[in-house]
Amino acid sequence: MKLYLDPGHGGSDPGAQGNGMDEKNINLDIARRIRDILASDYRNINVRMSRTDDSTKNLSHRTNEANTWGADYYLSIHCNSFNGNAQGYEDFIHSSLSGSSTTARYQDIIHAEVTEVNQLRNRGQKQANFHVLRETTMSALLTENGFIDNAHDADLIKDASWRQTVAQGHVIGLAKAFNLAEKEDDGTLYKVIAGSFQSKENAEDRVDALQSQGIESFASAVTIEGEQWYRVQAGAFSGRENAETRLAAVHDAGIDDAYIMQD
């Protein structure tokens, strides 16, 4: 299955803004998490992203790229804004489609999974004449993951663990819609270790630095040769290839001493 994953906006186009956040950054973070979960947990899925960094890309370029590549599905990730009072989650397919279409069936499945976990008001399944829904030759869905200018939604959007949960909801929906096969798990985990510190504060500083680069991480206390240390972990994967991809991202973020630990 070939998924074209489109984090909306980017570069010179910040998208919606509110509560100290730009939509483009949230969209990219959620999309990266969707990509990483799919790569880690599922077989026979090829993900191509419209952008993997804060770059400018017009709508025609995105849809032309997806069409030329021959994607099986187009998923566009967004956040919303209005007047500060509106809140919740909604998703869209093209306005020309019937409720019995294949695209509508995919929407039914993904909508149910995302709304099950996102803690947002359910604004429903909708239709619109958006470019990415109209100009794609494959089934397409655009999700609006909360209102960035609403205080309630923004508190959730700011939370990295919430964004991970929302990404997981999208993935479960995709897996059910396209009958994706999970990778066999032999119990081995490949953990990306991004530093060990005797100071908890230093470990938390490393976590903050990684998360500012869009790399989810956490610090945990471990005992090494009888002494307590705080180890920073930037991901755990069942496949070594995925761990190496994450390790490369950590190195690119300036953490030269990161390594993979097999557990």
CSV table of N, CA, C and O in Angstrom, one decimal, residues 65-181:
chain,number,residue,atom,x,y,z
A,65,GLU,N,2.5,15.3,-7.3
A,65,GLU,CA,3.5,14.3,-6.8
A,65,GLU,C,2.8,13.0,-6.4
A,65,GLU,O,3.2,11.9,-6.8
A,66,ALA,N,1.7,13.1,-5.7
A,66,ALA,CA,0.9,12.0,-5.3
A,66,ALA,C,0.4,11.2,-6.5
A,66,ALA,O,0.4,10.0,-6.5
A,67,ASN,N,-0.2,11.9,-7.4
A,67,ASN,CA,-0.8,11.3,-8.6
A,67,ASN,C,0.3,10.6,-9.5
A,67,ASN,O,0.1,9.5,-9.9
A,68,THR,N,1.4,11.3,-9.7
A,68,THR,CA,2.5,10.7,-10.5
A,68,THR,C,3.1,9.5,-9.8
A,68,THR,O,3.4,8.5,-10.5
A,69,TRP,N,3.2,9.5,-8.5
A,69,TRP,CA,3.8,8.4,-7.7
A,69,TRP,C,2.8,7.2,-7.8
A,69,TRP,O,3.2,6.0,-7.6
A,70,GLY,N,1.5,7.4,-8.0
A,70,GLY,CA,0.5,6.3,-7.9
A,70,GLY,C,0.1,5.9,-6.6
A,70,GLY,O,0.0,4.7,-6.3
A,71,ALA,N,0.0,6.9,-5.7
A,71,ALA,CA,-0.4,6.6,-4.3
A,71,ALA,C,-1.8,5.9,-4.3
A,71,ALA,O,-2.7,6.1,-5.1
A,72,ASP,N,-1.9,5.0,-3.3
A,72,ASP,CA,-3.2,4.4,-3.0
A,72,ASP,C,-4.1,5.2,-2.2
A,72,ASP,O,-5.4,5.1,-2.2
A,73,TYR,N,-3.5,6.1,-1.4
A,73,TYR,CA,-4.3,7.0,-0.5
A,73,TYR,C,-3.6,8.2,-0.2
A,73,TYR,O,-2.4,8.2,-0.1
A,74,TYR,N,-4.3,9.3,0.0
A,74,TYR,CA,-3.8,10.6,0.3
A,74,TYR,C,-4.4,11.1,1.6
A,74,TYR,O,-5.6,11.2,1.8
A,75,LEU,N,-3.5,11.3,2.6
A,75,LEU,CA,-3.9,11.7,3.9
A,75,LEU,C,-3.3,13.1,4.2
A,75,LEU,O,-2.1,13.2,4.3
A,76,SER,N,-4.1,14.1,4.4
A,76,SER,CA,-3.6,15.4,4.7
A,76,SER,C,-3.9,15.8,6.2
A,76,SER,O,-5.1,15.7,6.6
A,77,ILE,N,-2.9,16.2,6.9
A,77,ILE,CA,-3.0,16.5,8.3
A,77,ILE,C,-3.0,18.0,8.6
A,77,ILE,O,-2.1,18.7,8.1
A,78,HIS,N,-4.0,18.4,9.3
A,78,HIS,CA,-4.2,19.9,9.6
A,78,HIS,C,-4.7,20.1,11.0
A,78,HIS,O,-5.1,19.1,11.7
A,79,CYS,N,-4.6,21.3,11.5
A,79,CYS,CA,-5.3,21.8,12.6
A,79,CYS,C,-6.2,23.0,12.2
A,79,CYS,O,-6.0,23.5,11.1
A,80,ASN,N,-7.1,23.4,13.0
A,80,ASN,CA,-8.1,24.4,12.6
A,80,ASN,C,-8.0,25.7,13.4
A,80,ASN,O,-7.2,25.7,14.4
A,81,SER,N,-8.7,26.7,13.0
A,81,SER,CA,-8.9,27.9,13.8
A,81,SER,C,-10.1,28.6,13.3
A,81,SER,O,-10.6,28.4,12.2
A,82,PHE,N,-10.7,29.4,14.2
A,82,PHE,CA,-11.9,30.2,13.8
A,82,PHE,C,-12.0,31.5,14.6
A,82,PHE,O,-11.4,32.5,14.2
A,83,ASN,N,-12.6,31.4,15.8
A,83,ASN,CA,-12.8,32.6,16.5
A,83,ASN,C,-12.4,32.5,18.0
A,83,ASN,O,-12.7,33.3,18.8
A,84,GLY,N,-11.6,31.4,18.3
A,84,GLY,CA,-11.2,31.2,19.7
A,84,GLY,C,-12.2,30.4,20.5
A,84,GLY,O,-11.8,29.8,21.5
A,85,ASN,N,-13.4,30.3,20.0
A,85,ASN,CA,-14.5,29.6,20.8
A,85,ASN,C,-14.7,28.2,20.2
A,85,ASN,O,-15.1,27.2,20.9
A,86,ALA,N,-14.7,28.1,18.9
A,86,ALA,CA,-14.9,26.8,18.2
A,86,ALA,C,-13.8,25.8,18.6
A,86,ALA,O,-12.7,26.1,18.9
A,87,GLN,N,-14.2,24.5,18.7
A,87,GLN,CA,-13.3,23.5,19.2
A,87,GLN,C,-13.7,22.1,18.6
A,87,GLN,O,-14.8,21.9,18.2
A,88,GLY,N,-12.8,21.2,18.6
A,88,GLY,CA,-13.1,19.8,18.2
A,88,GLY,C,-12.4,19.3,16.9
A,88,GLY,O,-11.5,20.0,16.3
A,89,TYR,N,-12.7,18.1,16.6
A,89,TYR,CA,-12.1,17.4,15.5
A,89,TYR,C,-13.1,17.2,14.4
A,89,TYR,O,-14.3,16.9,14.7
A,90,GLU,N,-12.7,17.3,13.1
A,90,GLU,CA,-13.5,17.0,12.0
A,90,GLU,C,-12.6,16.5,10.9
A,90,GLU,O,-11.4,16.8,10.8
A,91,ASP,N,-13.2,15.8,9.9
A,91,ASP,CA,-12.4,15.4,8.7
A,91,ASP,C,-13.3,15.5,7.5
A,91,ASP,O,-14.5,15.5,7.6
A,92,PHE,N,-12.6,15.5,6.3
A,92,PHE,CA,-13.3,15.9,5.1
A,92,PHE,C,-12.9,14.9,4.0
A,92,PHE,O,-11.7,14.5,3.8
A,93,ILE,N,-13.9,14.6,3.1
A,93,ILE,CA,-13.7,14.0,1.8
A,93,ILE,C,-14.3,14.9,0.8
A,93,ILE,O,-15.0,15.9,1.2
A,94,HIS,N,-14.1,14.7,-0.5
A,94,HIS,CA,-14.6,15.6,-1.5
A,94,HIS,C,-16.1,15.7,-1.6
A,94,HIS,O,-16.8,14.7,-1.4
A,95,SER,N,-16.6,16.9,-1.9
A,95,SER,CA,-18.0,17.1,-1.8
A,95,SER,C,-18.8,16.4,-2.9
A,95,SER,O,-20.0,16.3,-2.9
A,96,SER,N,-18.1,15.8,-3.9
A,96,SER,CA,-18.8,15.1,-5.0
A,96,SER,C,-19.1,13.7,-4.7
A,96,SER,O,-19.8,13.0,-5.5
A,97,LEU,N,-18.6,13.2,-3.6
A,97,LEU,CA,-18.7,11.8,-3.3
A,97,LEU,C,-19.9,11.4,-2.5
A,97,LEU,O,-20.4,12.1,-1.7
A,98,SER,N,-20.4,10.2,-2.8
A,98,SER,CA,-21.6,9.7,-2.0
A,98,SER,C,-21.1,9.0,-0.7
A,98,SER,O,-20.0,8.6,-0.6
A,99,GLY,N,-22.1,8.9,0.1
A,99,GLY,CA,-21.8,8.2,1.4
A,99,GLY,C,-21.5,6.7,1.3
A,99,GLY,O,-21.0,6.1,2.2
A,100,SER,N,-21.8,6.2,0.1
A,100,SER,CA,-21.5,4.7,-0.1
A,100,SER,C,-20.2,4.5,-0.9
A,100,SER,O,-19.9,3.4,-1.2
A,101,SER,N,-19.5,5.6,-1.2
A,101,SER,CA,-18.2,5.5,-1.9
A,101,SER,C,-17.2,4.8,-1.1
A,101,SER,O,-17.2,4.8,0.1
A,102,THR,N,-16.1,4.3,-1.8
A,102,THR,CA,-15.0,3.7,-1.1
A,102,THR,C,-14.3,4.7,-0.2
A,102,THR,O,-13.9,4.5,0.9
A,103,THR,N,-14.2,6.0,-0.7
A,103,THR,CA,-13.5,7.0,0.0
A,103,THR,C,-14.3,7.3,1.3
A,103,THR,O,-13.7,7.5,2.4
A,104,ALA,N,-15.6,7.3,1.2
A,104,ALA,CA,-16.5,7.5,2.4
A,104,ALA,C,-16.3,6.4,3.4
A,104,ALA,O,-16.3,6.6,4.6
A,105,ARG,N,-16.2,5.2,2.9
A,105,ARG,CA,-16.0,4.0,3.8
A,105,ARG,C,-14.7,4.2,4.6
A,105,ARG,O,-14.6,3.9,5.8
A,106,TYR,N,-13.6,4.6,3.9
A,106,TYR,CA,-12.3,4.8,4.5
A,106,TYR,C,-12.5,5.9,5.6
A,106,TYR,O,-11.9,5.8,6.7
A,107,GLN,N,-13.2,7.0,5.3
A,107,GLN,CA,-13.4,8.1,6.2
A,107,GLN,C,-14.2,7.6,7.5
A,107,GLN,O,-13.8,7.9,8.6
A,108,ASP,N,-15.2,6.7,7.3
A,108,ASP,CA,-15.9,6.2,8.4
A,108,ASP,C,-14.9,5.5,9.4
A,108,ASP,O,-15.0,5.7,10.6
A,109,ILE,N,-14.0,4.7,8.8
A,109,ILE,CA,-13.2,3.9,9.7
A,109,ILE,C,-12.1,4.7,10.4
A,109,ILE,O,-12.0,4.6,11.6
A,110,ILE,N,-11.5,5.6,9.7
A,110,ILE,CA,-10.5,6.5,10.3
A,110,ILE,C,-11.1,7.4,11.3
A,110,ILE,O,-10.5,7.7,12.4
A,111,HIS,N,-12.2,8.0,10.9
A,111,HIS,CA,-12.9,8.9,11.8
A,111,HIS,C,-13.2,8.3,13.2
A,111,HIS,O,-13.0,8.8,14.2
A,112,ALA,N,-13.7,7.1,13.1
A,112,ALA,CA,-14.0,6.3,14.4
A,112,ALA,C,-12.8,6.1,15.2
A,112,ALA,O,-12.9,6.3,16.5
A,113,GLU,N,-11.7,5.8,14.6
A,113,GLU,CA,-10.5,5.5,15.4
A,113,GLU,C,-9.9,6.7,16.0
A,113,GLU,O,-9.4,6.7,17.2
A,114,VAL,N,-9.8,7.8,15.2
A,114,VAL,CA,-9.2,9.0,15.7
A,114,VAL,C,-10.1,9.6,16.9
A,114,VAL,O,-9.6,10.1,17.9
A,115,THR,N,-11.4,9.7,16.7
A,115,THR,CA,-12.3,10.3,17.7
A,115,THR,C,-12.3,9.4,18.9
A,115,THR,O,-12.7,9.9,20.0
A,116,GLU,N,-12.0,8.2,18.8
A,116,GLU,CA,-12.0,7.3,20.0
A,116,GLU,C,-10.9,7.7,21.0
A,116,GLU,O,-11.1,7.5,22.2
A,117,VAL,N,-9.8,8.4,20.5
A,117,VAL,CA,-8.7,8.6,21.4
A,117,VAL,C,-8.3,10.1,21.6
A,117,VAL,O,-7.5,10.4,22.4
A,118,ASN,N,-8.9,11.0,20.8
A,118,ASN,CA,-8.3,12.3,20.7
A,118,ASN,C,-8.8,13.3,21.8
A,118,ASN,O,-8.3,14.5,21.9
A,119,GLN,N,-9.8,12.9,22.6
A,119,GLN,CA,-10.3,13.8,23.7
A,119,GLN,C,-10.8,15.1,23.2
A,119,GLN,O,-10.9,16.1,24.0
A,120,LEU,N,-11.2,15.2,21.9
A,120,LEU,CA,-11.8,16.4,21.4
A,120,LEU,C,-13.3,16.2,21.1
A,120,LEU,O,-13.7,15.1,20.8
A,121,ARG,N,-14.0,17.3,21.1
A,121,ARG,CA,-15.4,17.3,20.6
A,121,ARG,C,-15.4,16.8,19.2
A,121,ARG,O,-14.6,17.2,18.3
A,122,ASN,N,-16.4,15.9,18.9
A,122,ASN,CA,-16.5,15.3,17.6
A,122,ASN,C,-17.4,16.2,16.8
A,122,ASN,O,-18.6,16.2,17.0
A,123,ARG,N,-16.9,16.9,15.8
A,123,ARG,CA,-17.6,17.8,14.9
A,123,ARG,C,-18.2,17.1,13.7
A,123,ARG,O,-18.8,17.7,12.9
A,124,GLY,N,-17.8,15.8,13.6
A,124,GLY,CA,-18.4,15.0,12.5
A,124,GLY,C,-17.6,14.8,11.2
A,124,GLY,O,-16.5,15.4,11.1
A,125,GLN,N,-18.1,14.0,10.4
A,125,GLN,CA,-17.5,13.7,9.1
A,125,GLN,C,-18.2,14.6,8.0
A,125,GLN,O,-19.4,14.7,7.9
A,126,LYS,N,-17.3,15.3,7.3
A,126,LYS,CA,-17.8,16.4,6.4
A,126,LYS,C,-17.3,16.2,5.0
A,126,LYS,O,-16.4,15.4,4.7
A,127,GLN,N,-17.8,17.1,4.1
A,127,GLN,CA,-17.3,17.1,2.7
A,127,GLN,C,-17.0,18.5,2.3
A,127,GLN,O,-17.6,19.5,2.9
A,128,ALA,N,-16.0,18.7,1.4
A,128,ALA,CA,-15.6,20.0,1.0
A,128,ALA,C,-14.9,19.9,-0.4
A,128,ALA,O,-14.6,18.8,-0.8
A,129,ASN,N,-14.7,21.1,-1.0
A,129,ASN,CA,-14.1,21.1,-2.3
A,129,ASN,C,-12.6,21.6,-2.2
A,129,ASN,O,-12.1,22.3,-3.0
A,130,PHE,N,-11.9,21.1,-1.2
A,130,PHE,CA,-10.5,21.4,-1.0
A,130,PHE,C,-9.7,20.9,-2.2
A,130,PHE,O,-10.0,19.8,-2.7
A,131,HIS,N,-8.7,21.6,-2.5
A,131,HIS,CA,-7.8,21.2,-3.6
A,131,HIS,C,-7.3,19.8,-3.5
A,131,HIS,O,-7.3,19.0,-4.4
A,132,VAL,N,-6.8,19.5,-2.3
A,132,VAL,CA,-6.1,18.1,-2.1
A,132,VAL,C,-7.2,17.0,-2.2
A,132,VAL,O,-6.8,15.8,-2.4
A,133,LEU,N,-8.4,17.3,-2.0
A,133,LEU,CA,-9.5,16.3,-2.2
A,133,LEU,C,-10.0,16.2,-3.6
A,133,LEU,O,-10.4,15.2,-4.1
A,134,ARG,N,-9.9,17.4,-4.3
A,134,ARG,CA,-10.5,17.5,-5.6
A,134,ARG,C,-9.5,17.0,-6.7
A,134,ARG,O,-9.9,16.3,-7.7
A,135,GLU,N,-8.2,17.3,-6.5
A,135,GLU,CA,-7.2,17.1,-7.6
A,135,GLU,C,-6.4,15.8,-7.4
A,135,GLU,O,-5.6,15.5,-8.3
A,136,THR,N,-6.7,15.0,-6.5
A,136,THR,CA,-6.1,13.7,-6.3
A,136,THR,C,-6.9,12.7,-7.1
A,136,THR,O,-8.1,12.7,-7.1
A,137,THR,N,-6.1,11.7,-7.7
A,137,THR,CA,-6.8,10.7,-8.4
A,137,THR,C,-7.1,9.4,-7.6
A,137,THR,O,-7.7,8.5,-8.0
A,138,MET,N,-6.6,9.4,-6.3
A,138,MET,CA,-6.9,8.4,-5.4
A,138,MET,C,-7.8,8.9,-4.3
A,138,MET,O,-8.1,10.1,-4.2
A,139,SER,N,-8.3,8.0,-3.5
A,139,SER,CA,-9.1,8.4,-2.3
A,139,SER,C,-8.3,9.3,-1.4
A,139,SER,O,-7.1,9.1,-1.3
A,140,ALA,N,-8.9,10.3,-0.9
A,140,ALA,CA,-8.2,11.3,-0.1
A,140,ALA,C,-9.0,11.7,1.1
A,140,ALA,O,-10.3,11.8,1.1
A,141,LEU,N,-8.3,12.0,2.2
A,141,LEU,CA,-9.0,12.5,3.5
A,141,LEU,C,-8.1,13.6,4.0
A,141,LEU,O,-6.9,13.5,4.1
A,142,LEU,N,-8.8,14.6,4.5
A,142,LEU,CA,-8.1,15.7,5.2
A,142,LEU,C,-8.7,15.8,6.7
A,142,LEU,O,-9.9,15.8,6.9
A,143,THR,N,-7.8,15.7,7.7
A,143,THR,CA,-8.2,15.7,9.1
A,143,THR,C,-7.8,17.0,9.7
A,143,THR,O,-6.7,17.5,9.5
A,144,GLU,N,-8.7,17.6,10.5
A,144,GLU,CA,-8.5,18.8,11.2
A,144,GLU,C,-8.5,18.5,12.7
A,144,GLU,O,-9.5,18.2,13.4
A,145,ASN,N,-7.3,18.5,13.3
A,145,ASN,CA,-7.0,17.9,14.6
A,145,ASN,C,-7.1,19.0,15.7
A,145,ASN,O,-6.0,19.3,16.3
A,146,GLY,N,-8.2,19.5,15.9
A,146,GLY,CA,-8.4,20.5,17.0
A,146,GLY,C,-8.2,22.0,16.5
A,146,GLY,O,-7.7,22.2,15.4
A,147,PHE,N,-8.7,22.9,17.3
A,147,PHE,CA,-8.6,24.3,16.9
A,147,PHE,C,-7.5,24.9,17.7
A,147,PHE,O,-7.5,25.0,19.0
A,148,ILE,N,-6.4,25.4,17.0
A,148,ILE,CA,-5.2,25.9,17.6
A,148,ILE,C,-5.4,27.2,18.4
A,148,ILE,O,-4.6,27.5,19.3
A,149,ASP,N,-6.5,27.9,18.1
A,149,ASP,CA,-6.8,29.2,18.7
A,149,ASP,C,-7.8,29.0,19.9
A,149,ASP,O,-8.2,30.0,20.5
A,150,ASN,N,-8.1,27.8,20.2
A,150,ASN,CA,-9.0,27.5,21.3
A,150,ASN,C,-8.2,27.0,22.5
A,150,ASN,O,-7.4,26.1,22.4
A,151,ALA,N,-8.5,27.6,23.7
A,151,ALA,CA,-7.6,27.3,24.8
A,151,ALA,C,-7.7,25.8,25.2
A,151,ALA,O,-6.6,25.2,25.5
A,152,HIS,N,-8.9,25.2,25.2
A,152,HIS,CA,-9.0,23.8,25.5
A,152,HIS,C,-8.2,22.9,24.6
A,152,HIS,O,-7.4,22.0,24.9
A,153,ASP,N,-8.4,23.1,23.3
A,153,ASP,CA,-7.8,22.3,22.2
A,153,ASP,C,-6.3,22.5,22.2
A,153,ASP,O,-5.5,21.6,22.1
A,154,ALA,N,-5.9,23.8,22.4
A,154,ALA,CA,-4.5,24.1,22.4
A,154,ALA,C,-3.7,23.4,23.5
A,154,ALA,O,-2.5,23.0,23.3
A,155,ASP,N,-4.3,23.3,24.7
A,155,ASP,CA,-3.6,22.6,25.8
A,155,ASP,C,-3.3,21.2,25.4
A,155,ASP,O,-2.2,20.6,25.8
A,156,LEU,N,-4.2,20.5,24.7
A,156,LEU,CA,-3.9,19.2,24.2
A,156,LEU,C,-2.9,19.2,23.1
A,156,LEU,O,-1.9,18.4,23.1
A,157,ILE,N,-3.1,20.1,22.1
A,157,ILE,CA,-2.2,20.1,20.9
A,157,ILE,C,-0.7,20.3,21.4
A,157,ILE,O,0.2,19.8,20.7
A,158,LYS,N,-0.5,21.1,22.4
A,158,LYS,CA,0.9,21.3,22.9
A,158,LYS,C,1.6,20.1,23.5
A,158,LYS,O,2.8,20.1,23.6
A,159,ASP,N,0.8,19.1,23.8
A,159,ASP,CA,1.3,17.9,24.6
A,159,ASP,C,1.8,16.9,23.6
A,159,ASP,O,1.0,16.3,22.8
A,160,ALA,N,3.1,16.6,23.6
A,160,ALA,CA,3.7,15.6,22.7
A,160,ALA,C,3.0,14.2,22.8
A,160,ALA,O,2.9,13.5,21.8
A,161,SER,N,2.7,13.8,24.0
A,161,SER,CA,2.0,12.5,24.2
A,161,SER,C,0.6,12.5,23.6
A,161,SER,O,0.2,11.5,23.0
A,162,TRP,N,-0.1,13.6,23.6
A,162,TRP,CA,-1.4,13.7,22.9
A,162,TRP,C,-1.2,13.6,21.4
A,162,TRP,O,-1.9,12.8,20.7
A,163,ARG,N,-0.1,14.2,20.8
A,163,ARG,CA,0.1,14.1,19.4
A,163,ARG,C,0.5,12.7,19.0
A,163,ARG,O,0.1,12.2,17.9
A,164,GLN,N,1.2,12.0,19.9
A,164,GLN,CA,1.5,10.6,19.6
A,164,GLN,C,0.2,9.8,19.6
A,164,GLN,O,0.1,8.9,18.7
A,165,THR,N,-0.7,10.0,20.5
A,165,THR,CA,-1.9,9.3,20.6
A,165,THR,C,-2.8,9.5,19.4
A,165,THR,O,-3.4,8.6,18.8
A,166,VAL,N,-2.8,10.8,18.9
A,166,VAL,CA,-3.6,11.1,17.7
A,166,VAL,C,-3.0,10.4,16.5
A,166,VAL,O,-3.7,9.9,15.6
A,167,ALA,N,-1.7,10.4,16.4
A,167,ALA,CA,-1.0,9.7,15.3
A,167,ALA,C,-1.4,8.2,15.3
A,167,ALA,O,-1.7,7.6,14.3
A,168,GLN,N,-1.4,7.7,16.5
A,168,GLN,CA,-1.7,6.2,16.6
A,168,GLN,C,-3.1,6.0,16.2
A,168,GLN,O,-3.4,5.0,15.6
A,169,GLY,N,-4.1,6.9,16.5
A,169,GLY,CA,-5.4,6.8,16.1
A,169,GLY,C,-5.5,6.8,14.6
A,169,GLY,O,-6.3,6.0,14.0
A,170,HIS,N,-4.8,7.7,13.9
A,170,HIS,CA,-4.8,7.7,12.4
A,170,HIS,C,-4.2,6.3,11.9
A,170,HIS,O,-4.8,5.8,10.9
A,171,VAL,N,-3.2,5.8,12.5
A,171,VAL,CA,-2.6,4.6,12.1
A,171,VAL,C,-3.5,3.4,12.2
A,171,VAL,O,-3.6,2.6,11.3
A,172,ILE,N,-4.2,3.3,13.3
A,172,ILE,CA,-5.1,2.2,13.5
A,172,ILE,C,-6.2,2.3,12.5
A,172,ILE,O,-6.6,1.2,11.9
A,173,GLY,N,-6.7,3.5,12.2
A,173,GLY,CA,-7.7,3.6,11.2
A,173,GLY,C,-7.2,3.2,9.8
A,173,GLY,O,-7.9,2.5,9.1
A,174,LEU,N,-6.0,3.6,9.5
A,174,LEU,CA,-5.4,3.2,8.2
A,174,LEU,C,-5.2,1.7,8.1
A,174,LEU,O,-5.5,1.0,7.1
A,175,ALA,N,-4.8,1.1,9.2
A,175,ALA,CA,-4.5,-0.3,9.3
A,175,ALA,C,-5.9,-1.1,9.0
A,175,ALA,O,-5.9,-2.1,8.3
A,176,LYS,N,-6.9,-0.6,9.7
A,176,LYS,CA,-8.2,-1.3,9.5
A,176,LYS,C,-8.8,-1.1,8.1
A,176,LYS,O,-9.4,-2.0,7.5
A,177,ALA,N,-8.6,0.2,7.6
A,177,ALA,CA,-9.2,0.5,6.2
A,177,ALA,C,-8.5,-0.3,5.1
A,177,ALA,O,-9.1,-0.7,4.2
A,178,PHE,N,-7.2,-0.5,5.3
A,178,PHE,CA,-6.4,-1.1,4.2
A,178,PHE,C,-5.9,-2.5,4.6
A,178,PHE,O,-5.0,-3.1,3.8
A,179,ASN,N,-6.4,-3.1,5.7
A,179,ASN,CA,-6.0,-4.4,6.1
A,179,ASN,C,-4.5,-4.6,6.1
A,179,ASN,O,-3.9,-5.5,5.6
A,180,LEU,N,-3.8,-3.6,6.8
A,180,LEU,CA,-2.4,-3.7,6.9
A,180,LEU,C,-2.0,-4.8,7.8
A,180,LEU,O,-2.6,-5.0,8.9
A,181,ALA,N,-0.9,-5.5,7.5
A,181,ALA,CA,-0.4,-6.6,8.3
A,181,ALA,C,0.6,-6.1,9.3
A,181,ALA,O,1.6,-5.4,8.9
